[in-house]
Amino acid sequence: MSGSMRIRILAAAVSVMRERGVANTTTKEIARVAGVAEGSIYNHFADKTELVAASMAEVAGGIRDALTRLSERVGQNSVEDNLAELAEAQIAFFTDVLPITGAVLGDRDLCARSRDRAPESPDDSPPGPVLSHAAVIAYLEAERDGGRLATWARPPYLAALLIGACQQYALLRLLTPPEAMTEVAGLPADPAEYARQVAHTVMAGHHARRARPR
Protein backbone atom coordinates (compact mmCIF):
# COMPACT_ATOMS: atom_id res chain seq x y z
CA MET A 1 0.00 0.00 0.00
CA SER A 2 2.87 2.35 0.88
CA GLY A 3 4.44 1.87 -2.55
CA SER A 4 1.09 2.41 -4.24
CA MET A 5 0.54 5.69 -2.37
CA ARG A 6 4.02 6.90 -3.33
CA ILE A 7 3.27 6.19 -6.97
CA ARG A 8 -0.04 8.08 -6.72
CA ILE A 9 1.70 11.07 -5.13
CA LEU A 10 4.40 11.10 -7.82
CA ALA A 11 1.82 10.87 -10.61
CA ALA A 12 -0.15 13.73 -9.06
CA ALA A 13 2.98 15.85 -8.64
CA VAL A 14 3.93 15.37 -12.30
CA SER A 15 0.39 16.26 -13.39
CA VAL A 16 0.29 19.45 -11.29
CA MET A 17 3.80 20.49 -12.35
CA ARG A 18 2.90 20.11 -16.02
CA GLU A 19 -0.20 22.22 -15.56
CA ARG A 20 1.15 24.91 -13.24
CA GLY A 21 4.95 24.71 -13.35
CA VAL A 22 7.17 24.07 -10.34
CA ALA A 23 6.86 27.56 -8.85
CA ASN A 24 3.07 27.32 -8.58
CA THR A 25 2.94 23.70 -7.45
CA THR A 26 1.91 23.22 -3.84
CA THR A 27 1.85 20.07 -1.72
CA LYS A 28 -1.79 20.90 -0.92
CA GLU A 29 -2.73 20.70 -4.62
CA ILE A 30 -0.66 17.56 -5.11
CA ALA A 31 -2.45 15.91 -2.19
CA ARG A 32 -5.83 16.92 -3.61
CA VAL A 33 -5.05 15.42 -7.03
CA ALA A 34 -3.59 12.28 -5.45
CA GLY A 35 -6.58 11.91 -3.13
CA VAL A 36 -4.44 11.72 0.01
CA ALA A 37 -3.93 13.82 3.12
CA GLU A 38 -1.26 16.48 2.68
CA GLY A 39 0.67 15.08 5.63
CA SER A 40 0.92 11.70 3.85
CA ILE A 41 3.31 13.23 1.33
CA TYR A 42 5.93 13.62 4.04
CA ASN A 43 5.77 9.92 4.85
CA HIS A 44 7.38 9.34 1.46
CA PHE A 45 9.36 12.53 0.75
CA ALA A 46 11.42 14.63 3.14
CA ASP A 47 10.18 17.90 1.65
CA LYS A 48 8.77 19.50 -1.48
CA THR A 49 12.23 19.76 -3.03
CA GLU A 50 12.73 16.00 -2.79
CA LEU A 51 9.26 15.41 -4.24
CA VAL A 52 9.93 17.72 -7.19
CA ALA A 53 13.30 16.06 -7.83
CA ALA A 54 11.68 12.61 -7.80
CA SER A 55 8.93 13.88 -10.13
CA MET A 56 11.55 15.13 -12.57
CA ALA A 57 13.09 11.66 -12.60
CA GLU A 58 9.62 10.26 -13.31
CA VAL A 59 9.21 12.60 -16.30
CA ALA A 60 12.55 11.35 -17.64
CA GLY A 61 11.28 7.75 -17.79
CA GLY A 62 10.38 7.95 -21.49
CA ILE A 63 13.77 9.21 -22.61
CA ARG A 64 15.50 6.56 -20.51
CA ASP A 65 13.52 3.91 -22.39
CA ALA A 66 14.51 5.50 -25.72
CA LEU A 67 18.17 5.48 -24.72
CA THR A 68 17.92 1.82 -23.74
CA ARG A 69 16.46 1.01 -27.16
CA LEU A 70 19.31 2.92 -28.81
CA SER A 71 21.90 0.85 -26.97
CA GLU A 72 20.20 -2.30 -28.27
CA ARG A 73 20.32 -1.09 -31.89
CA VAL A 74 24.11 -1.24 -32.31
CA GLY A 75 24.76 -2.82 -35.69
CA GLN A 76 21.07 -2.75 -36.63
CA ASN A 77 19.16 -0.55 -39.08
CA SER A 78 21.32 2.45 -40.02
CA VAL A 79 23.09 4.76 -37.58
CA GLU A 80 21.17 7.67 -39.07
CA ASP A 81 17.79 5.97 -38.59
CA ASN A 82 18.64 5.05 -35.02
CA LEU A 83 19.65 8.62 -34.22
CA ALA A 84 16.49 9.95 -35.88
CA GLU A 85 14.34 7.73 -33.66
CA LEU A 86 16.18 8.95 -30.58
CA ALA A 87 15.96 12.58 -31.72
CA GLU A 88 12.18 12.35 -31.98
CA ALA A 89 12.03 10.98 -28.42
CA GLN A 90 14.38 13.72 -27.23
CA ILE A 91 12.15 16.41 -28.74
CA ALA A 92 9.10 14.96 -26.98
CA PHE A 93 11.04 14.81 -23.73
CA PHE A 94 12.30 18.38 -23.90
CA THR A 95 8.86 19.65 -24.91
CA ASP A 96 7.51 18.01 -21.79
CA VAL A 97 10.28 18.92 -19.37
CA LEU A 98 11.29 22.46 -20.35
CA PRO A 99 8.15 24.11 -18.90
CA ILE A 100 8.90 22.30 -15.65
CA THR A 101 12.63 22.94 -15.48
CA GLY A 102 12.40 26.68 -16.06
CA ALA A 103 11.68 27.27 -12.39
CA VAL A 104 14.03 24.48 -11.33
CA LEU A 105 16.97 26.31 -12.88
CA GLY A 106 16.20 29.30 -10.70
CA ASP A 107 16.05 27.20 -7.53
CA ARG A 108 19.55 26.69 -6.14
CA ASP A 109 18.52 23.81 -3.90
CA LEU A 110 16.86 21.88 -6.71
CA CYS A 111 19.76 22.59 -9.05
CA ALA A 112 22.20 21.33 -6.46
CA ARG A 113 20.22 18.12 -5.97
CA SER A 114 19.99 17.52 -9.71
CA ARG A 115 23.67 18.30 -10.19
CA ASP A 116 25.01 16.26 -7.29
CA ARG A 117 22.87 13.13 -7.45
CA ALA A 118 19.88 11.94 -9.43
CA PRO A 119 17.07 10.65 -7.16
CA GLU A 120 17.25 6.92 -6.43
CA SER A 121 20.36 6.45 -8.56
CA PRO A 122 23.14 4.13 -7.46
CA ASP A 123 25.85 5.91 -5.52
CA ASP A 124 28.30 5.71 -8.41
CA SER A 125 25.86 7.04 -11.03
CA PRO A 126 26.50 10.49 -12.54
CA PRO A 127 23.82 13.17 -12.14
CA GLY A 128 20.75 13.24 -14.42
CA PRO A 129 21.22 15.21 -17.66
CA VAL A 130 24.69 13.87 -18.44
CA LEU A 131 23.30 10.33 -18.57
CA SER A 132 21.71 11.07 -21.96
CA HIS A 133 25.03 12.26 -23.33
CA ALA A 134 26.83 9.23 -21.91
CA ALA A 135 24.33 6.83 -23.48
CA VAL A 136 24.53 8.44 -26.93
CA ILE A 137 28.33 8.58 -26.73
CA ALA A 138 28.47 4.88 -25.81
CA TYR A 139 26.20 4.02 -28.74
CA LEU A 140 28.28 6.04 -31.22
CA GLU A 141 31.53 4.58 -29.91
CA ALA A 142 30.12 1.08 -30.37
CA GLU A 143 29.09 1.89 -33.93
CA ARG A 144 32.53 3.36 -34.59
CA ASP A 145 34.19 0.23 -33.21
CA GLY A 146 31.89 -1.85 -35.39
CA GLY A 147 32.95 0.03 -38.52
CA ARG A 148 29.70 1.86 -39.17
CA LEU A 149 31.01 5.28 -38.11
CA ALA A 150 34.14 7.00 -39.37
CA THR A 151 37.18 6.19 -37.23
CA TRP A 152 37.93 9.88 -36.77
CA ALA A 153 34.39 10.74 -35.57
CA ARG A 154 34.20 12.35 -32.13
CA PRO A 155 31.15 10.87 -30.33
CA PRO A 156 31.00 13.40 -27.45
CA TYR A 157 30.55 16.25 -29.90
CA LEU A 158 28.13 14.37 -32.14
CA ALA A 159 26.04 13.55 -29.05
CA ALA A 160 26.07 17.20 -27.97
CA LEU A 161 25.04 18.34 -31.47
CA LEU A 162 22.13 15.91 -31.60
CA ILE A 163 20.80 16.51 -28.10
CA GLY A 164 21.34 20.27 -28.27
CA ALA A 165 19.51 20.51 -31.59
CA CYS A 166 16.55 18.64 -30.11
CA GLN A 167 16.43 20.90 -27.07
CA GLN A 168 16.52 24.02 -29.24
CA TYR A 169 13.72 22.72 -31.46
CA ALA A 170 11.57 21.92 -28.43
CA LEU A 171 12.15 25.44 -27.10
CA LEU A 172 11.12 26.94 -30.44
CA ARG A 173 7.97 24.79 -30.53
CA LEU A 174 6.99 26.01 -27.08
CA LEU A 175 7.56 29.69 -27.86
CA THR A 176 6.97 30.00 -31.61
CA PRO A 177 3.85 29.64 -33.82
CA PRO A 178 4.12 26.74 -36.31
CA GLU A 179 4.12 29.08 -39.30
CA ALA A 180 7.08 31.00 -37.88
CA MET A 181 8.96 27.74 -37.43
CA THR A 182 8.75 27.23 -41.18
CA GLU A 183 8.80 30.77 -42.56
CA VAL A 184 11.32 32.38 -40.22
CA ALA A 185 13.43 29.58 -38.75
CA GLY A 186 13.25 27.48 -41.92
CA LEU A 187 12.44 24.35 -39.91
CA PRO A 188 9.62 21.84 -40.39
CA ALA A 189 6.71 22.05 -37.99
CA ASP A 190 6.64 18.24 -37.87
CA PRO A 191 8.98 16.93 -35.12
CA ALA A 192 9.47 13.60 -36.91
CA GLU A 193 10.70 15.35 -40.06
CA TYR A 194 12.98 17.59 -38.03
CA ALA A 195 14.38 14.54 -36.21
CA ARG A 196 15.21 12.88 -39.54
CA GLN A 197 16.90 16.00 -40.88
CA VAL A 198 18.91 16.55 -37.68
CA ALA A 199 20.14 12.96 -37.70
CA HIS A 200 21.08 13.32 -41.37
CA THR A 201 22.98 16.54 -40.65
CA VAL A 202 24.80 15.11 -37.64
CA MET A 203 25.86 12.08 -39.65
CA ALA A 204 26.94 14.07 -42.73
CA GLY A 205 30.54 13.14 -43.47
CA HIS A 206 30.72 10.74 -40.53
CA HIS A 207 29.80 7.51 -42.26
CA ALA A 208 32.52 4.87 -42.31
CA ARG A 209 34.98 4.54 -45.19
CA ARG A 210 35.03 8.25 -45.98
CA ALA A 211 38.27 10.19 -46.03
CA ARG A 212 38.78 12.56 -43.16
CA PRO A 213 38.23 16.18 -44.23
CA ARG A 214 41.33 18.37 -44.30
mmCIF file of N, CA, C and O in Angstrom, residues 105-140:
data_model
loop_
_atom_site.group_PDB
_atom_site.id
_atom_site.type_symbol
_atom_site.label_atom_id
_atom_site.label_comp_id
_atom_site.label_asym_id
_atom_site.label_seq_id
_atom_site.Cartn_x
_atom_site.Cartn_y
_atom_site.Cartn_z
ATOM 1 N N LEU A 105 15.678 25.688 -12.644
ATOM 2 C CA LEU A 105 16.975 26.308 -12.877
ATOM 3 C C LEU A 105 17.180 27.549 -12.016
ATOM 4 O O LEU A 105 18.314 27.956 -11.760
ATOM 5 N N GLY A 106 16.090 28.146 -11.563
ATOM 6 C CA GLY A 106 16.200 29.303 -10.700
ATOM 7 C C GLY A 106 16.185 28.955 -9.216
ATOM 8 O O GLY A 106 16.271 29.831 -8.368
ATOM 9 N N ASP A 107 16.078 27.657 -8.916
ATOM 10 C CA ASP A 107 16.047 27.195 -7.528
ATOM 11 C C ASP A 107 17.383 26.534 -7.208
ATOM 12 O O ASP A 107 17.679 25.448 -7.689
ATOM 13 N N ARG A 108 18.203 27.183 -6.403
ATOM 14 C CA ARG A 108 19.554 26.685 -6.138
ATOM 15 C C ARG A 108 19.550 25.316 -5.481
ATOM 16 O O ARG A 108 20.398 24.464 -5.776
ATOM 17 N N ASP A 109 18.580 25.083 -4.606
ATOM 18 C CA ASP A 109 18.525 23.807 -3.901
ATOM 19 C C ASP A 109 18.222 22.676 -4.879
ATOM 20 O O ASP A 109 18.875 21.622 -4.873
ATOM 21 N N LEU A 110 17.218 22.903 -5.731
ATOM 22 C CA LEU A 110 16.862 21.880 -6.714
ATOM 23 C C LEU A 110 17.997 21.654 -7.708
ATOM 24 O O LEU A 110 18.289 20.519 -8.090
ATOM 25 N N CYS A 111 18.630 22.731 -8.129
ATOM 26 C CA CYS A 111 19.763 22.595 -9.053
ATOM 27 C C CYS A 111 20.877 21.782 -8.422
ATOM 28 O O CYS A 111 21.483 20.922 -9.067
ATOM 29 N N ALA A 112 21.138 22.049 -7.158
ATOM 30 C CA ALA A 112 22.200 21.328 -6.463
ATOM 31 C C ALA A 112 21.867 19.847 -6.366
ATOM 32 O O ALA A 112 22.732 18.986 -6.585
ATOM 33 N N ARG A 113 20.610 19.528 -6.062
ATOM 34 C CA ARG A 113 20.216 18.118 -5.970
ATOM 35 C C ARG A 113 20.339 17.430 -7.318
ATOM 36 O O ARG A 113 20.798 16.301 -7.418
ATOM 37 N N SER A 114 19.909 18.104 -8.374
ATOM 38 C CA SER A 114 19.993 17.516 -9.709
ATOM 39 C C SER A 114 21.447 17.355 -10.143
ATOM 40 O O SER A 114 21.811 16.370 -10.781
ATOM 41 N N ARG A 115 22.261 18.323 -9.785
ATOM 42 C CA ARG A 115 23.666 18.304 -10.189
ATOM 43 C C ARG A 115 24.463 17.253 -9.428
ATOM 44 O O ARG A 115 25.308 16.552 -9.980
ATOM 45 N N ASP A 116 24.183 17.120 -8.135
ATOM 46 C CA ASP A 116 25.006 16.260 -7.295
ATOM 47 C C ASP A 116 24.594 14.792 -7.339
ATOM 48 O O ASP A 116 25.430 13.903 -7.267
ATOM 49 N N ARG A 117 23.311 14.516 -7.447
ATOM 50 C CA ARG A 117 22.868 13.126 -7.445
ATOM 51 C C ARG A 117 21.449 13.027 -7.955
ATOM 52 O O ARG A 117 20.563 13.701 -7.460
ATOM 53 N N ALA A 118 21.242 12.171 -8.950
ATOM 54 C CA ALA A 118 19.883 11.935 -9.432
ATOM 55 C C ALA A 118 19.128 11.114 -8.389
ATOM 56 O O ALA A 118 19.700 10.225 -7.763
ATOM 57 N N PRO A 119 17.837 11.388 -8.163
ATOM 58 C CA PRO A 119 17.072 10.652 -7.158
ATOM 59 C C PRO A 119 17.086 9.158 -7.431
ATOM 60 O O PRO A 119 16.905 8.708 -8.564
ATOM 61 N N GLU A 120 17.328 8.365 -6.386
ATOM 62 C CA GLU A 120 17.246 6.916 -6.434
ATOM 63 C C GLU A 120 18.245 6.305 -7.406
ATOM 64 O O GLU A 120 18.065 5.189 -7.880
ATOM 65 N N SER A 121 19.319 7.018 -7.714
ATOM 66 C CA SER A 121 20.361 6.452 -8.560
ATOM 67 C C SER A 121 21.377 5.752 -7.683
ATOM 68 O O SER A 121 21.559 6.112 -6.523
ATOM 69 N N PRO A 122 22.068 4.741 -8.227
ATOM 70 C CA PRO A 122 23.142 4.127 -7.464
ATOM 71 C C PRO A 122 24.171 5.177 -7.089
ATOM 72 O O PRO A 122 24.325 6.189 -7.773
ATOM 73 N N ASP A 123 24.903 4.920 -6.021
ATOM 74 C CA ASP A 123 25.850 5.913 -5.519
ATOM 75 C C ASP A 123 26.902 6.314 -6.535
ATOM 76 O O ASP A 123 27.428 7.417 -6.490
ATOM 77 N N ASP A 124 27.239 5.397 -7.453
ATOM 78 C CA ASP A 124 28.299 5.710 -8.413
ATOM 79 C C ASP A 124 27.759 6.241 -9.735
ATOM 80 O O ASP A 124 28.484 6.391 -10.708
ATOM 81 N N SER A 125 26.442 6.526 -9.795
ATOM 82 C CA SER A 125 25.862 7.042 -11.028
ATOM 83 C C SER A 125 26.091 8.542 -11.145
ATOM 84 O O SER A 125 26.003 9.266 -10.149
ATOM 85 N N PRO A 126 26.366 9.043 -12.358
ATOM 86 C CA PRO A 126 26.504 10.489 -12.535
ATOM 87 C C PRO A 126 25.144 11.160 -12.459
ATOM 88 O O PRO A 126 24.118 10.508 -12.580
ATOM 89 N N PRO A 127 25.094 12.469 -12.236
ATOM 90 C CA PRO A 127 23.816 13.167 -12.140
ATOM 91 C C PRO A 127 23.053 13.169 -13.457
ATOM 92 O O PRO A 127 23.625 13.007 -14.531
ATOM 93 N N GLY A 128 21.711 13.362 -13.346
ATOM 94 C CA GLY A 128 20.751 13.235 -14.422
ATOM 95 C C GLY A 128 21.085 13.565 -15.857
ATOM 96 O O GLY A 128 21.280 12.657 -16.661
ATOM 97 N N PRO A 129 21.135 14.863 -16.240
ATOM 98 C CA PRO A 129 21.218 15.212 -17.660
ATOM 99 C C PRO A 129 22.394 14.600 -18.411
ATOM 100 O O PRO A 129 22.287 14.298 -19.598
ATOM 101 N N VAL A 130 23.515 14.392 -17.737
ATOM 102 C CA VAL A 130 24.691 13.871 -18.437
ATOM 103 C C VAL A 130 24.513 12.410 -18.831
ATOM 104 O O VAL A 130 25.234 11.901 -19.696
ATOM 105 N N LEU A 131 23.530 11.733 -18.220
ATOM 106 C CA LEU A 131 23.301 10.328 -18.568
ATOM 107 C C LEU A 131 22.896 10.175 -20.028
ATOM 108 O O LEU A 131 23.276 9.201 -20.689
ATOM 109 N N SER A 132 22.104 11.118 -20.550
ATOM 110 C CA SER A 132 21.713 11.067 -21.960
ATOM 111 C C SER A 132 22.939 11.165 -22.855
ATOM 112 O O SER A 132 23.091 10.410 -23.817
ATOM 113 N N HIS A 133 23.818 12.101 -22.546
ATOM 114 C CA HIS A 133 25.033 12.260 -23.327
ATOM 115 C C HIS A 133 25.865 10.984 -23.271
ATOM 116 O O HIS A 133 26.363 10.505 -24.289
ATOM 117 N N ALA A 134 26.011 10.427 -22.070
ATOM 118 C CA ALA A 134 26.827 9.230 -21.906
ATOM 119 C C ALA A 134 26.271 8.067 -22.721
ATOM 120 O O ALA A 134 27.023 7.308 -23.342
ATOM 121 N N ALA A 135 24.948 7.932 -22.738
ATOM 122 C CA ALA A 135 24.335 6.828 -23.475
ATOM 123 C C ALA A 135 24.517 6.986 -24.985
ATOM 124 O O ALA A 135 24.801 6.011 -25.693
ATOM 125 N N VAL A 136 24.350 8.206 -25.499
ATOM 126 C CA VAL A 136 24.533 8.441 -26.933
ATOM 127 C C VAL A 136 26.000 8.260 -27.313
ATOM 128 O O VAL A 136 26.323 7.680 -28.359
ATOM 129 N N ILE A 137 26.895 8.753 -26.473
ATOM 130 C CA ILE A 137 28.330 8.579 -26.730
ATOM 131 C C ILE A 137 28.682 7.098 -26.796
ATOM 132 O O ILE A 137 29.391 6.650 -27.701
ATOM 133 N N ALA A 138 28.183 6.322 -25.839
ATOM 134 C CA ALA A 138 28.469 4.881 -25.815
ATOM 135 C C ALA A 138 27.952 4.198 -27.075
ATOM 136 O O ALA A 138 28.633 3.326 -27.646
ATOM 137 N N TYR A 139 26.754 4.599 -27.519
ATOM 138 C CA TYR A 139 26.203 4.024 -28.743
ATOM 139 C C TYR A 139 27.088 4.355 -29.940
ATOM 140 O O TYR A 139 27.432 3.473 -30.743
ATOM 141 N N LEU A 140 27.459 5.615 -30.080
ATOM 142 C CA LEU A 140 28.276 6.043 -31.218
ATOM 143 C C LEU A 140 29.656 5.402 -31.192
ATOM 144 O O LEU A 140 30.198 5.017 -32.239
#
